[in-house]
Amino acid sequence: MKKAGYVSCFSRIERLLHWVNALGFFFLLATGLILYLPRLSVLVSRRQTIQYIHFWGGVAWLGVLAAVLVLGARRLLATARELDSFDQDDLRWLRGRKVPQGRFNAGQKINAALTAAFTILFGVSGLLLWFGEQDTRYRFASTVILHDGLMYVSLALLVGHLYLALIHPATRHALRGMTLGTVSSEWAGRHHAKWRPE
């Protein structure tokens, strides 16, 4: 039930997709850092076990994401269309101008595109790294560079995302939308003026 003065912003399936992705990413980041940082690797001292957990955690992450996409296909396809539509206001917004935005601003659209691309690239490079451990025919030097590079860029995006969601006063309210599904109609009107909530 919606609270008075609030409008629905994100459906249950959209929130589920977001949190499955976030939790999986944090798990893989933690296990990946143990493998990546020598001090952590020595501290844990079970590198092969962590490698196994990291790989199968990645497989589970991709599998659950795929299941959520299938379960919410209709709703998520509509969301994907919203995220994929760039107009002149989006370009002006990226240049720092105050212009009306839809349910997703241009920054959120770019973040969603990068997240989807990185998920696929993490999956492919992770599989190649795993198979390269089992069979040297699948060992490519650039695979490690790609996987590590994705981690660095993802970490930078994550820090920006957490800053905007938890600290920055103008955007902090959006966290309510991703946890409870609703945002205040006054906030939506100020930040997403082109969006017409259902």
PDB file of C-alpha atoms in Angstrom:
ATOM      1  CA  MET A   1       0.000   0.000   0.000  1.00  0.00           C
ATOM      2  CA  LYS A   2       1.336   3.411  -1.027  1.00  0.00           C
ATOM      3  CA  LYS A   3       1.824   6.099   1.583  1.00  0.00           C
ATOM      4  CA  ALA A   4       0.046   9.409   0.882  1.00  0.00           C
ATOM      5  CA  GLY A   5       2.316  11.785  -1.027  1.00  0.00           C
ATOM      6  CA  TYR A   6       4.360   8.935  -2.501  1.00  0.00           C
ATOM      7  CA  VAL A   7       4.352   7.400  -5.960  1.00  0.00           C
ATOM      8  CA  SER A   8       5.499   3.974  -7.159  1.00  0.00           C
ATOM      9  CA  CYS A   9       8.922   4.217  -8.735  1.00  0.00           C
ATOM     10  CA  PHE A  10      10.344   0.691  -8.999  1.00  0.00           C
ATOM     11  CA  SER A  11       8.435  -2.571  -9.259  1.00  0.00           C
ATOM     12  CA  ARG A  12       9.279  -5.613  -7.136  1.00  0.00           C
ATOM     13  CA  ILE A  13      11.003  -7.317 -10.063  1.00  0.00           C
ATOM     14  CA  GLU A  14      13.142  -4.227 -10.792  1.00  0.00           C
ATOM     15  CA  ARG A  15      14.186  -4.054  -7.141  1.00  0.00           C
ATOM     16  CA  LEU A  16      14.874  -7.800  -7.052  1.00  0.00           C
ATOM     17  CA  LEU A  17      17.120  -7.495 -10.122  1.00  0.00           C
ATOM     18  CA  HIS A  18      18.989  -4.575  -8.541  1.00  0.00           C
ATOM     19  CA  TRP A  19      19.581  -6.311  -5.199  1.00  0.00           C
ATOM     20  CA  VAL A  20      20.499  -9.691  -6.707  1.00  0.00           C
ATOM     21  CA  ASN A  21      23.051  -7.878  -8.863  1.00  0.00           C
ATOM     22  CA  ALA A  22      24.351  -5.799  -5.932  1.00  0.00           C
ATOM     23  CA  LEU A  23      24.682  -8.701  -3.484  1.00  0.00           C
ATOM     24  CA  GLY A  24      26.314 -10.929  -6.089  1.00  0.00           C
ATOM     25  CA  PHE A  25      28.734  -8.168  -7.024  1.00  0.00           C
ATOM     26  CA  PHE A  26      29.740  -7.556  -3.381  1.00  0.00           C
ATOM     27  CA  PHE A  27      30.270 -11.278  -2.814  1.00  0.00           C
ATOM     28  CA  LEU A  28      32.420 -11.580  -5.942  1.00  0.00           C
ATOM     29  CA  LEU A  29      34.311  -8.398  -5.082  1.00  0.00           C
ATOM     30  CA  ALA A  30      35.157  -9.765  -1.616  1.00  0.00           C
ATOM     31  CA  THR A  31      36.284 -13.180  -2.860  1.00  0.00           C
ATOM     32  CA  GLY A  32      38.062 -11.622  -5.852  1.00  0.00           C
ATOM     33  CA  LEU A  33      40.016  -9.219  -3.637  1.00  0.00           C
ATOM     34  CA  ILE A  34      41.195 -12.167  -1.527  1.00  0.00           C
ATOM     35  CA  LEU A  35      42.581 -13.718  -4.719  1.00  0.00           C
ATOM     36  CA  TYR A  36      43.951 -10.421  -6.036  1.00  0.00           C
ATOM     37  CA  LEU A  37      45.658  -8.937  -2.968  1.00  0.00           C
ATOM     38  CA  PRO A  38      48.677 -10.957  -1.781  1.00  0.00           C
ATOM     39  CA  ARG A  39      48.244 -10.007   1.903  1.00  0.00           C
ATOM     40  CA  LEU A  40      44.617 -11.150   1.946  1.00  0.00           C
ATOM     41  CA  SER A  41      45.522 -14.273   0.015  1.00  0.00           C
ATOM     42  CA  VAL A  42      48.195 -15.164   2.579  1.00  0.00           C
ATOM     43  CA  LEU A  43      45.853 -14.306   5.472  1.00  0.00           C
ATOM     44  CA  VAL A  44      43.105 -16.609   4.196  1.00  0.00           C
ATOM     45  CA  SER A  45      45.678 -19.171   2.971  1.00  0.00           C
ATOM     46  CA  ARG A  46      43.173 -21.308   1.062  1.00  0.00           C
ATOM     47  CA  ARG A  47      43.596 -19.856  -2.402  1.00  0.00           C
ATOM     48  CA  GLN A  48      42.155 -22.812  -4.311  1.00  0.00           C
ATOM     49  CA  THR A  49      39.072 -22.940  -2.093  1.00  0.00           C
ATOM     50  CA  ILE A  50      38.505 -19.189  -2.538  1.00  0.00           C
ATOM     51  CA  GLN A  51      39.052 -19.554  -6.297  1.00  0.00           C
ATOM     52  CA  TYR A  52      36.412 -22.303  -6.360  1.00  0.00           C
ATOM     53  CA  ILE A  53      33.970 -20.208  -4.274  1.00  0.00           C
ATOM     54  CA  HIS A  54      34.612 -17.148  -6.465  1.00  0.00           C
ATOM     55  CA  PHE A  55      33.993 -19.052  -9.711  1.00  0.00           C
ATOM     56  CA  TRP A  56      30.852 -20.875  -8.579  1.00  0.00           C
ATOM     57  CA  GLY A  57      29.602 -17.692  -6.894  1.00  0.00           C
ATOM     58  CA  GLY A  58      29.922 -15.995 -10.291  1.00  0.00           C
ATOM     59  CA  VAL A  59      28.045 -18.823 -12.003  1.00  0.00           C
ATOM     60  CA  ALA A  60      25.287 -18.604  -9.367  1.00  0.00           C
ATOM     61  CA  TRP A  61      25.160 -14.790  -9.711  1.00  0.00           C
ATOM     62  CA  LEU A  62      24.705 -14.997 -13.490  1.00  0.00           C
ATOM     63  CA  GLY A  63      22.183 -17.834 -13.121  1.00  0.00           C
ATOM     64  CA  VAL A  64      20.022 -15.962 -10.609  1.00  0.00           C
ATOM     65  CA  LEU A  65      20.199 -12.776 -12.721  1.00  0.00           C
ATOM     66  CA  ALA A  66      19.048 -14.788 -15.756  1.00  0.00           C
ATOM     67  CA  ALA A  67      16.188 -16.325 -13.725  1.00  0.00           C
ATOM     68  CA  VAL A  68      15.025 -12.877 -12.556  1.00  0.00           C
ATOM     69  CA  LEU A  69      15.183 -11.590 -16.151  1.00  0.00           C
ATOM     70  CA  VAL A  70      13.033 -14.510 -17.325  1.00  0.00           C
ATOM     71  CA  LEU A  71      10.538 -14.148 -14.437  1.00  0.00           C
ATOM     72  CA  GLY A  72      10.068 -10.435 -15.016  1.00  0.00           C
ATOM     73  CA  ALA A  73      10.600 -10.398 -18.772  1.00  0.00           C
ATOM     74  CA  ARG A  74       7.631  -8.185 -19.682  1.00  0.00           C
ATOM     75  CA  ARG A  75       8.213  -5.544 -17.011  1.00  0.00           C
ATOM     76  CA  LEU A  76      11.999  -5.574 -17.414  1.00  0.00           C
ATOM     77  CA  LEU A  77      11.721  -5.260 -21.193  1.00  0.00           C
ATOM     78  CA  ALA A  78       9.672  -2.086 -20.712  1.00  0.00           C
ATOM     79  CA  THR A  79      12.310  -0.825 -18.260  1.00  0.00           C
ATOM     80  CA  ALA A  80      15.068  -1.633 -20.760  1.00  0.00           C
ATOM     81  CA  ARG A  81      13.245   0.448 -23.397  1.00  0.00           C
ATOM     82  CA  GLU A  82      13.122   3.390 -20.974  1.00  0.00           C
ATOM     83  CA  LEU A  83      16.815   3.027 -20.212  1.00  0.00           C
ATOM     84  CA  ASP A  84      17.674   2.758 -23.908  1.00  0.00           C
ATOM     85  CA  SER A  85      15.916   5.950 -24.996  1.00  0.00           C
ATOM     86  CA  PHE A  86      18.230   8.967 -25.084  1.00  0.00           C
ATOM     87  CA  ASP A  87      16.906  12.345 -26.167  1.00  0.00           C
ATOM     88  CA  GLN A  88      18.193  15.926 -26.364  1.00  0.00           C
ATOM     89  CA  ASP A  89      17.336  16.551 -22.688  1.00  0.00           C
ATOM     90  CA  ASP A  90      19.562  13.627 -21.697  1.00  0.00           C
ATOM     91  CA  LEU A  91      22.477  15.106 -23.652  1.00  0.00           C
ATOM     92  CA  ARG A  92      21.882  18.533 -22.120  1.00  0.00           C
ATOM     93  CA  TRP A  93      21.658  16.950 -18.630  1.00  0.00           C
ATOM     94  CA  LEU A  94      25.049  15.289 -19.184  1.00  0.00           C
ATOM     95  CA  ARG A  95      26.481  18.719 -20.003  1.00  0.00           C
ATOM     96  CA  GLY A  96      25.348  19.913 -16.556  1.00  0.00           C
ATOM     97  CA  ARG A  97      22.214  21.785 -17.589  1.00  0.00           C
ATOM     98  CA  LYS A  98      19.058  21.600 -15.505  1.00  0.00           C
ATOM     99  CA  VAL A  99      16.571  19.995 -17.850  1.00  0.00           C
ATOM    100  CA  PRO A 100      13.624  17.714 -17.105  1.00  0.00           C
ATOM    101  CA  GLN A 101      14.329  13.988 -16.949  1.00  0.00           C
ATOM    102  CA  GLY A 102      12.150  10.897 -17.152  1.00  0.00           C
ATOM    103  CA  ARG A 103      11.998   8.110 -14.561  1.00  0.00           C
ATOM    104  CA  PHE A 104      15.709   7.530 -15.239  1.00  0.00           C
ATOM    105  CA  ASN A 105      18.115  10.409 -15.723  1.00  0.00           C
ATOM    106  CA  ALA A 106      20.924  10.209 -18.276  1.00  0.00           C
ATOM    107  CA  GLY A 107      23.464   9.170 -15.628  1.00  0.00           C
ATOM    108  CA  GLN A 108      21.290   6.255 -14.526  1.00  0.00           C
ATOM    109  CA  LYS A 109      20.857   5.190 -18.148  1.00  0.00           C
ATOM    110  CA  ILE A 110      24.624   5.145 -18.709  1.00  0.00           C
ATOM    111  CA  ASN A 111      25.177   3.310 -15.416  1.00  0.00           C
ATOM    112  CA  ALA A 112      22.615   0.640 -16.397  1.00  0.00           C
ATOM    113  CA  ALA A 113      24.267   0.143 -19.809  1.00  0.00           C
ATOM    114  CA  LEU A 114      27.726  -0.157 -18.239  1.00  0.00           C
ATOM    115  CA  THR A 115      26.431  -2.550 -15.568  1.00  0.00           C
ATOM    116  CA  ALA A 116      24.882  -4.836 -18.203  1.00  0.00           C
ATOM    117  CA  ALA A 117      28.016  -4.754 -20.373  1.00  0.00           C
ATOM    118  CA  PHE A 118      30.323  -5.357 -17.407  1.00  0.00           C
ATOM    119  CA  THR A 119      28.198  -8.274 -16.193  1.00  0.00           C
ATOM    120  CA  ILE A 120      28.607 -10.000 -19.549  1.00  0.00           C
ATOM    121  CA  LEU A 121      32.328  -9.186 -19.743  1.00  0.00           C
ATOM    122  CA  PHE A 122      32.921 -10.374 -16.160  1.00  0.00           C
ATOM    123  CA  GLY A 123      31.111 -13.622 -16.982  1.00  0.00           C
ATOM    124  CA  VAL A 124      33.028 -14.291 -20.215  1.00  0.00           C
ATOM    125  CA  SER A 125      36.443 -13.332 -18.822  1.00  0.00           C
ATOM    126  CA  GLY A 126      35.775 -15.294 -15.617  1.00  0.00           C
ATOM    127  CA  LEU A 127      34.904 -18.418 -17.611  1.00  0.00           C
ATOM    128  CA  LEU A 128      38.052 -18.045 -19.695  1.00  0.00           C
ATOM    129  CA  LEU A 129      40.167 -17.618 -16.568  1.00  0.00           C
ATOM    130  CA  TRP A 130      38.594 -20.711 -15.003  1.00  0.00           C
ATOM    131  CA  PHE A 131      39.020 -22.832 -18.125  1.00  0.00           C
ATOM    132  CA  GLY A 132      42.559 -21.470 -18.541  1.00  0.00           C
ATOM    133  CA  GLU A 133      43.380 -22.932 -15.136  1.00  0.00           C
ATOM    134  CA  GLN A 134      42.127 -26.340 -16.295  1.00  0.00           C
ATOM    135  CA  ASP A 135      43.488 -26.278 -19.843  1.00  0.00           C
ATOM    136  CA  THR A 136      46.247 -23.953 -21.115  1.00  0.00           C
ATOM    137  CA  ARG A 137      44.593 -23.687 -24.563  1.00  0.00           C
ATOM    138  CA  TYR A 138      42.103 -21.296 -22.935  1.00  0.00           C
ATOM    139  CA  ARG A 139      44.787 -19.176 -21.269  1.00  0.00           C
ATOM    140  CA  PHE A 140      45.001 -15.689 -22.816  1.00  0.00           C
ATOM    141  CA  ALA A 141      47.144 -12.932 -21.280  1.00  0.00           C
ATOM    142  CA  SER A 142      44.562 -10.257 -22.026  1.00  0.00           C
ATOM    143  CA  THR A 143      41.852 -12.109 -20.064  1.00  0.00           C
ATOM    144  CA  VAL A 144      43.446 -11.268 -16.716  1.00  0.00           C
ATOM    145  CA  ILE A 145      43.929  -7.648 -17.816  1.00  0.00           C
ATOM    146  CA  LEU A 146      40.273  -7.428 -18.865  1.00  0.00           C
ATOM    147  CA  HIS A 147      38.942  -9.016 -15.656  1.00  0.00           C
ATOM    148  CA  ASP A 148      41.157  -6.839 -13.426  1.00  0.00           C
ATOM    149  CA  GLY A 149      40.418  -3.704 -15.459  1.00  0.00           C
ATOM    150  CA  LEU A 150      36.683  -4.321 -15.154  1.00  0.00           C
ATOM    151  CA  MET A 151      37.120  -4.660 -11.399  1.00  0.00           C
ATOM    152  CA  TYR A 152      38.860  -1.271 -11.138  1.00  0.00           C
ATOM    153  CA  VAL A 153      36.295   0.544 -13.278  1.00  0.00           C
ATOM    154  CA  SER A 154      33.414  -1.205 -11.477  1.00  0.00           C
ATOM    155  CA  LEU A 155      34.870  -0.210  -8.131  1.00  0.00           C
ATOM    156  CA  ALA A 156      35.003   3.452  -9.212  1.00  0.00           C
ATOM    157  CA  LEU A 157      31.390   3.272 -10.445  1.00  0.00           C
ATOM    158  CA  LEU A 158      30.348   1.580  -7.201  1.00  0.00           C
ATOM    159  CA  VAL A 159      31.900   4.335  -5.080  1.00  0.00           C
ATOM    160  CA  GLY A 160      30.055   6.977  -7.147  1.00  0.00           C
ATOM    161  CA  HIS A 161      26.817   4.993  -6.955  1.00  0.00           C
ATOM    162  CA  LEU A 162      27.067   4.605  -3.160  1.00  0.00           C
ATOM    163  CA  TYR A 163      27.893   8.294  -2.749  1.00  0.00           C
ATOM    164  CA  LEU A 164      24.800   9.328  -4.714  1.00  0.00           C
ATOM    165  CA  ALA A 165      22.560   6.756  -2.980  1.00  0.00           C
ATOM    166  CA  LEU A 166      23.730   7.250   0.603  1.00  0.00           C
ATOM    167  CA  ILE A 167      25.349  10.679   0.999  1.00  0.00           C
ATOM    168  CA  HIS A 168      24.445  13.244  -1.680  1.00  0.00           C
ATOM    169  CA  PRO A 169      21.354  15.091  -0.353  1.00  0.00           C
ATOM    170  CA  ALA A 170      19.694  15.675  -3.740  1.00  0.00           C
ATOM    171  CA  THR A 171      19.758  12.013  -4.783  1.00  0.00           C
ATOM    172  CA  ARG A 172      19.702  10.158  -1.452  1.00  0.00           C
ATOM    173  CA  HIS A 173      15.902   9.845  -1.572  1.00  0.00           C
ATOM    174  CA  ALA A 174      16.202   7.511  -4.579  1.00  0.00           C
ATOM    175  CA  LEU A 175      17.387   4.781  -2.182  1.00  0.00           C
ATOM    176  CA  ARG A 176      13.851   4.689  -0.793  1.00  0.00           C
ATOM    177  CA  GLY A 177      12.610   3.877  -4.296  1.00  0.00           C
ATOM    178  CA  MET A 178      15.046   0.972  -4.580  1.00  0.00           C
ATOM    179  CA  THR A 179      14.191  -0.402  -1.125  1.00  0.00           C
ATOM    180  CA  LEU A 180      10.473   0.331  -0.675  1.00  0.00           C
ATOM    181  CA  GLY A 181       9.497   0.959  -4.284  1.00  0.00           C
ATOM    182  CA  THR A 182       8.113   4.477  -3.729  1.00  0.00           C
ATOM    183  CA  VAL A 183       9.457   8.025  -3.737  1.00  0.00           C
ATOM    184  CA  SER A 184       7.827  11.241  -2.643  1.00  0.00           C
ATOM    185  CA  SER A 185       5.801  12.862  -5.409  1.00  0.00           C
ATOM    186  CA  GLU A 186       7.432  16.216  -4.598  1.00  0.00           C
ATOM    187  CA  TRP A 187      10.952  14.740  -5.061  1.00  0.00           C
ATOM    188  CA  ALA A 188       9.888  12.957  -8.271  1.00  0.00           C
ATOM    189  CA  GLY A 189       8.487  16.228  -9.638  1.00  0.00           C
ATOM    190  CA  ARG A 190      11.758  18.042  -8.948  1.00  0.00           C
ATOM    191  CA  HIS A 191      14.172  15.401 -10.235  1.00  0.00           C
ATOM    192  CA  HIS A 192      12.142  13.529 -12.855  1.00  0.00           C
ATOM    193  CA  ALA A 193       9.733  16.113 -14.246  1.00  0.00           C
ATOM    194  CA  LYS A 194       9.138  14.265 -17.552  1.00  0.00           C
ATOM    195  CA  TRP A 195       8.130  11.082 -15.742  1.00  0.00           C
ATOM    196  CA  ARG A 196       4.407  10.432 -15.361  1.00  0.00           C
ATOM    197  CA  PRO A 197       3.966   7.858 -12.567  1.00  0.00           C
ATOM    198  CA  GLU A 198       1.217   5.279 -13.032  1.00  0.00           C
TER     199      GLU A 198
END
